Amino acid sequence: RLLVHPEHDLAAIVIGTGTAERELRSAWTALPLAEFDEAPAHALVLAAWPYAQMRRIDHVLHARPLVVFARWLQSGQDVRGSYARTARRTDGLAVQAPPLDGASGATLWALRTVAADGRYVLQPAAVQFAFKHDAYMRGAPISALRQLLQAAR
């Protein structure tokens, strides 16, 4: 069964019961989708496998993950983070940032300070669905995903 959010670019597939559910539950631990702070955070983090970093060699798909730390941008209903064509790696080298085609559905994480000693924690902030180089990466807020899943019950 396909679930589609009426206001956001967001969908989910209900797996249901049977073999697929048993196999998933044997390999993955499902956690409840808790209430999270949805105020803008220090930064957004995206970890994804965009098509631009995939290659098929001898019928085997090879993929390199991409991790992006982005400034949270002011936006309306959606969560937006900065996304430029050029990025700076942790060693200071400037590199070309790949297009994010294929990253839709990945989690945009909010990097939040939660402890008095300044430690950070990652909290789910949004489900990524769009990007524009030299402008933004965009996602539907995690509260919209929670609404969609609750409606399916």
Backbone as a ProteinNet text record, in pm:
[ID]
protein_1_A
[PRIMARY]
RLLVHPEHDLAAIVIGTGTAERELRSAWTALPLAEFDEAPAHALVLAAWPYAQMRRIDHVLHARPLVVFARWLQSGQDVRGSYARTARRTDGLAVQAPPLDGASGATLWALRTVAADGRYVLQPAAVQFAFKHDAYMRGAPISALRQLLQAAR
[TERTIARY]
84.5	0	88.3	56.3	132.2	61.7	138.2	86.7	148.3	66.6	115.3	66.9	160.1	123.6	47.8	-62.6	-142	-77.6	20.4	78.1	228.1	298.1	443.8	483.3	600.7	655.2	711	620.5	656.9	563.8	621.3	542.7	610.5	533	586.4	511.9	577.4	515.7	497.2	374.8	345.8	385.7	474.4	523.3	421.4	350.9	248.1	306.5	235.6	281.6	327.7	396.2	442.5	592.8	645.4	788.1	874.1	835.8	917	927	816.1	818.8	906.7	892.5	974.1	1123.5	1159.4	1301.2	1355.6	1276.5	1320.3	1336.5	1239.5	1245.3	1358.9	1400.1	1511.2	1645.6	1652.4	1779.4	1784.8	1670.3	1664.5	1582.8	1620.8	1543.5	1465.2	1334.2	1249.7	1238.5	1260.3	1246.7	1126.1	1059.1	944.9	991.9	909.1	939.9	898.7	993.9	967.8	942.8	898.8	884.2	1024.7	1062.4	1192.5	1174.6	1272.8	1275.1	1285.8	1193.6	1196.1	1244.9	1293.7	1351.8	1482.7	1520.3	1648.4	1763.4	1855.5	1969	2097.4	2207.2	2339.3	2370.6	2339	2368.5	2280.5	2275.8	2210.7	2317.6	2294	2386.4	2307.1	2360.1	2300.1	2401.3	2361.7	2443.7	2361.6	2414.9	2337.4	2431.7	2371.8	2444.4	2388.3	2432.1	2378.5	2425.9	2343.5	2377	2512.7	2549.3	2676.3	2796.8	2779	2890.1	2872.3	2797	2776.1	2833.1	2887.2	2938.8	2901.4	2863.9	2836.4	2958.3	3019.3	3136.7	3109.5	3110.5	3084.8	2957.5	2850.1	2717.3	2710.5	2807.3	2806.3	2801.6	2711.3	2698.2	2793.1	2881	2974	2929.3	2916	2868	2956.7	2982.3	3054.4	2954.8	2950.9	2858.9	2908.2	2815.7	2844.3	2791.2	2871.9	2826.7	2846.1	2736.4	2736.7	2697	2774	2737.7	2695.3	2574.3	2519.5	2462.9	2466.2	2401.5	2250.2	2177.4	2031	1983.9	1899.7	1847.7	1704.2	1666.8	1528	1439	1325.3	1233.4	1092.2	997.4	857.6	829	748.6	708.9	821.1	911.4	1016.6	1140.6	1225.3	1355.8	1455	1538.1	1636.3	1774.6	1873.1	2012.4	2088.5	2197.5	2277.8	2342.4	2356.5	2424.3	2490.1	2622.2	2698.9	2762.8	2806.7	2876.8	3016.3	3074	3207.3	3198.4	3264.7	3263.6	3408.1	3426.2	3559	3562.5	3656.7	3672.6	3733.7	3734.3	3790	3938.9	4009.3	4151.7	4175.6	4066.8	4079.1	4075.1	4081.3	4080.6	3940.6	3932.5	3804.7	3774.8	3651.7	3611.4	3475.6	3447	3317.8	3214.7	3104.3	2995.4	2908.7	2878.2	2799.4	2652.2	2581.3	2436.4	2378.2	2267.1	2206.4	2097.5	2090.1	1995.1	2021.4	1916.1	1930.6	1936.6	1948.6	1955.4	1817.6	1715.3	1580.5	1542.6	1483.5	1445	1544.9	1663.3	1763.6	1722.4	1770.1	1738.1	1828.6	1769.5	1844.9	1846	1964.7	1980.8	2011.6	1950.6	1980.8	2095.6	2198.8	2311.5	2281.6	2254	2210.6	2305.1	2325.5	2398	2295.7	2322	2223.4	2279	2408.3	2466.9	2534.3	2543.7	2608	2754.1	2816.4	2957.3	2975.3	2864.5	2874.6	2874.1	2848.9	2843.3	2726	2740.4	2636.5	2565.5	2443.4	2366	2298.7	2280.3	2206.5	2063.2	1967.8	1825.8	1765.2	1676.9	1612	1536.6	1559.2	1493	1398	1435	1354.6	1389.8	1305.1	1330.8	1363.6	1487.2	1535.5	1458.2	1418.9	1348.3	1390.1	1469.5	1507.4	1637.4	1702.8	1822.6	1837.1	1912.7	1951.9	2093.1	2187.1	2325.5	2334.3	2426.6	2450.4	2328.2	2240.5	2122.1	2085.6	2030	1976.2	1964.2	1947.2	1890.4	1765.8	1661.6	1530.7	1473.7	1397	1332.8	1199.6	1114.6	987.7	1017.1	962.6	994	954.5	1028.3	1004.1	863.8	806.9	669.7	571	599	511.8	518.3	637.2	649.9	572.2	583	509.5	359.7	307.8	165.1	123.6	207.2	177.7	168.2	262.9	263.4	151.2	117.2	7.5	-126.4	-140.9	-264.1	-285	-176.5	-184.6	-232.2	-230.3	-269.2	-415.8
-118.3	0	123.6	220.1	343.8	453.7	524.3	638.5	763.9	864.9	990.8	1104.2	1191	1305.6	1407.3	1462.8	1555.2	1692.4	1731.7	1866.5	1869.1	1758.4	1755.2	1654.1	1671.9	1578.8	1458.7	1372.2	1265.9	1147.5	1027.7	905.6	794.2	691.6	574.3	452.1	338.6	212.1	129	84.5	-1.9	-143.8	-203.4	-337.2	-443.5	-422.5	-518.1	-636.4	-745.6	-865.4	-968.4	-1067.5	-1173.5	-1184.9	-1247.4	-1277.2	-1151.7	-1049.9	-927.3	-863.8	-854.7	-794.5	-876.2	-1007.7	-1093.7	-1078	-1075.4	-1061.3	-924.9	-818.7	-685.7	-679.4	-729.3	-724.7	-809.3	-913.3	-996.2	-925.7	-832.5	-764.6	-621.1	-559.4	-418.9	-402.8	-307.3	-273	-145.9	-154.1	-37	44.4	172.4	263.2	352	392.5	482.7	619	681.1	813.5	915.7	955.8	1043.8	1187.8	1267	1410.5	1472.3	1550.1	1615.2	1764.9	1835.7	1981.1	2015.1	2094.8	2128.7	2271.3	2337.1	2469.9	2455.3	2556.8	2548.7	2516	2434.7	2388.1	2454.4	2422.1	2472	2438	2314.2	2268.7	2150.6	2119.7	1998.6	1904.8	1775.4	1674.7	1581.3	1555	1460.5	1351.3	1227	1112.1	1036.8	1022.9	962.8	900.2	831	769.2	822.8	942.6	1000.5	922.7	925.9	855	895.8	1021.7	1070.6	998.1	932.6	860.9	709.8	666.3	523.2	483.9	364.2	308.2	160.5	114.3	-26.8	-87	-186	-253.3	-403.1	-465.6	-609.9	-650.8	-580.9	-610.2	-592.3	-521.6	-493.2	-341.7	-296.3	-153.4	-114.4	-19	34.3	176.3	207.7	340	397.8	526.8	599	687.6	677.8	764.8	909.4	998	1140.5	1187.8	1262.7	1324.6	1474.5	1549.2	1694	1759.7	1857.4	1942.8	2076.4	2119.3	2239.1	2335.8	2463.1	2566.4	2552.4	2561	2558	2691.5	2690.2	2812.6	2836.4	2962.1	2994.7	2949.9	2891.6	2846.6	2843.9	2810.9	2800.9	2665.7	2585.7	2454.9	2352.3	2363.5	2263.4	2298.1	2197.8	2217.4	2237.6	2342	2371.2	2389.7	2336.8	2356.9	2408.3	2479.6	2533.3	2417.7	2433.3	2331.7	2400.7	2410.1	2480.1	2380.8	2429.9	2344.7	2306.8	2392.8	2367.2	2355	2254.2	2231.8	2222.9	2240.8	2229.7	2105.5	2015	1893.3	1928.1	1830.8	1855.4	1887.2	1843.3	1875.4	2009.5	2083.2	2216	2219.9	2105.9	2101.4	2131.7	2220.9	2251.6	2143.1	2089.5	1982.6	2017	1955.1	1971.5	1887.9	1947.3	1875.2	1810.5	1682.3	1616	1656.7	1637.6	1655.9	1553.9	1586.3	1497.5	1408.1	1397	1303.4	1164.6	1096.5	964.3	967.6	1086.3	1097.3	1117.6	1135.2	1155.8	1040.7	1076.5	976.3	962.3	1020.7	1015.9	1110.3	1082.1	1166.4	1288.4	1405.4	1526.9	1532	1533.4	1531.1	1670.4	1707.3	1834.5	1809.1	1891.7	1884.2	1980	1924.9	2006	1990.1	2099.9	2095.8	2060.3	1952.3	1909.2	1900.3	1906.4	1891	2020.1	2037.5	2157.6	2166.3	2051.3	2053	2076	2103.5	2138.4	2021.2	1900.5	1785.2	1801.2	1740.5	1745.9	1612	1618.3	1498.5	1521.3	1413	1421.1	1378.2	1459	1425.5	1431.7	1337.2	1344.7	1476.4	1546.8	1675.4	1670.6	1594.8	1595.7	1476.6	1454.1	1354.6	1432.7	1417.2	1495.4	1459.6	1563.1	1536.1	1624.1	1728.3	1816.2	1888.1	1938.3	2020.1	2113	2218.9	2309.3	2354.7	2323.7	2363.7	2514.3	2552.8	2692.3	2755.9	2673.6	2728	2645.4	2525.5	2453.6	2302.9	2230.1	2096.1	2106.5	2034.6	2053.2	1921.9	1928.8	1808.6	1837.8	1735.8	1744.1	1722	1804.2	1791.5	1654.5	1608.3	1477.5	1469.2	1581.7	1580.9	1539.8	1573.1	1532.8	1381	1323.2	1177.1	1111.1	1167.7	1113.6	1115.8	1228.8	1240.4	1134.1	1116.6	1019.9	878.4	841.3	706.8	686.9	789	778	762.9	826.3	816.7	675.8	599.1	463.9	363.1	400.7	305.4	281.7
0	0	0	-82.4	-94.5	-16	67.2	142.4	82.8	56.2	-0.8	87.1	127.2	210.2	124.9	174.1	92.4	70.8	153.8	142.4	114.6	138	122.1	14.9	-41.8	-140	-62.6	-16.6	75.9	54.8	46.9	33	109.9	143.2	212.8	163	168	129.2	254.8	277.4	391.2	352.1	428.8	396.6	434.7	544.2	584.4	658	653.5	723.3	621.3	669.7	581.2	581.4	478.6	469.3	471.9	393.5	388.2	525.6	597.3	730.7	825.4	824.2	913.3	884.2	757.4	720.8	762.3	741.3	783.6	935.6	1008.5	1155.3	1211.2	1140.2	1188.7	1170.9	1076	1047.5	1096.7	1124.2	1162.6	1289	1370.4	1488.7	1458.7	1469.6	1445.2	1573.3	1561.7	1675.2	1654	1761.2	1744.1	1692.7	1611.9	1558.3	1663.1	1743.5	1857.4	1812.1	1906.3	1883.4	1890.9	1790.8	1789.2	1779.6	1828.4	1816.7	1668.5	1616.8	1475.4	1448.9	1552.8	1533	1455.5	1377.3	1306	1401.2	1352.9	1432.3	1384.3	1451.8	1415.1	1269.1	1229.5	1093.1	1058.7	929.3	880.5	826.9	840	788.4	698.4	579.6	486.6	458.2	476	435.9	332.2	210.9	102.1	-0.6	-95.9	-205.5	-336.5	-379.5	-503	-626.7	-732.1	-856.5	-911	-896.4	-952.4	-892.8	-780.4	-716.8	-725.2	-826.7	-849.8	-984.7	-990.7	-1115.1	-1120	-1239.3	-1258.8	-1329.4	-1266.4	-1322.6	-1319.2	-1437.4	-1448	-1373.8	-1397.2	-1340.3	-1188.9	-1132.1	-988.1	-969.5	-884.4	-857.4	-744.7	-771.4	-671.6	-638.8	-509.8	-470.5	-360.3	-369.7	-264.4	-191.4	-59.9	14	13.3	34.1	44.5	179.5	252.1	376.9	361.4	379.9	362.8	494.7	538.2	651.7	591.2	621.8	557.9	660.8	626.8	708.1	693	802.4	797.7	742.6	640.4	579.8	625.6	635.5	669	553.8	586.5	482.1	536.8	450.5	491.2	552.7	484.9	536.5	532.8	435.9	418.4	499.2	519.3	581.5	467.5	476.9	371.9	431.7	360.5	397.6	277	299.4	189.2	112.4	-20.5	-101.2	-219.6	-215.7	-319.5	-416.2	-531.1	-629.2	-581	-499.2	-446.6	-295.1	-242.3	-98.1	-49.3	79.3	137.8	224.7	192.5	272.6	407.7	497.8	631.2	627	520.8	508.2	440.5	408.4	349.3	198.4	131.1	-14.5	-68.8	-169.3	-233.9	-336.3	-333.1	-423.9	-485.7	-601.3	-665.8	-591.2	-554.5	-488.4	-596.3	-582.8	-686.8	-681.4	-792.7	-787.4	-688.7	-628	-528.6	-587.4	-720	-779.8	-720.8	-681.2	-620.6	-469.6	-411.6	-264.9	-203.2	-285.7	-232	-140.1	-28.7	70.4	182.9	166.5	273.9	386.8	504.7	620	623.3	643.6	677	829.7	887	1032.1	1084	1196.2	1262.6	1359.3	1351.6	1444.3	1558.1	1674.6	1789.1	1907.4	1980.3	2107.1	2213.6	2287.5	2386.5	2527.7	2540.7	2673.5	2717.6	2847.5	2903.1	2860.8	2834.5	2795.2	2644.6	2572.5	2431.2	2335.9	2383.2	2292.9	2196.4	2078.5	1976	1964.5	1914	1883.6	1748.9	1673	1547.5	1572.9	1526.4	1536.8	1397.3	1363.6	1232.1	1218.4	1107.9	1085	966.2	861.4	739.4	651.3	550.2	446.1	319.7	269.7	156.3	29.6	-49.6	-173.8	-290.6	-269.3	-380.3	-348.1	-453.2	-434.4	-554	-533.4	-641.1	-608.3	-701.3	-678.2	-655.5	-571.3	-534.7	-470.2	-414.8	-348.8	-224.9	-243.2	-128	-152.4	-43.9	-45.7	41.8	5.7	68	116.5	225.2	275.4	340.7	343.7	415.6	563.1	652	795.2	850.2	948.6	1007.6	1067.3	1108.7	1160	1050.8	923.9	813.4	794.6	811.6	803.7	916.9	1036.7	1151.5	1123.9	1069.6	1035.8	933.9	832.6	726.8	782.7	868.8	925.3	1024.3	1102	1196.5	1124.9	1009.6	931.8	878.4	864.7	809.9	913.6	1040.5	1145.7	1150.5
[MASK]
+++++++++++++++++++++++++++++++++++++++++++++++++++++++++++++++++++++++++++++++++++++++++++++++++++++++++++++++++++++++++++++++++++++++++++++++++++++++++

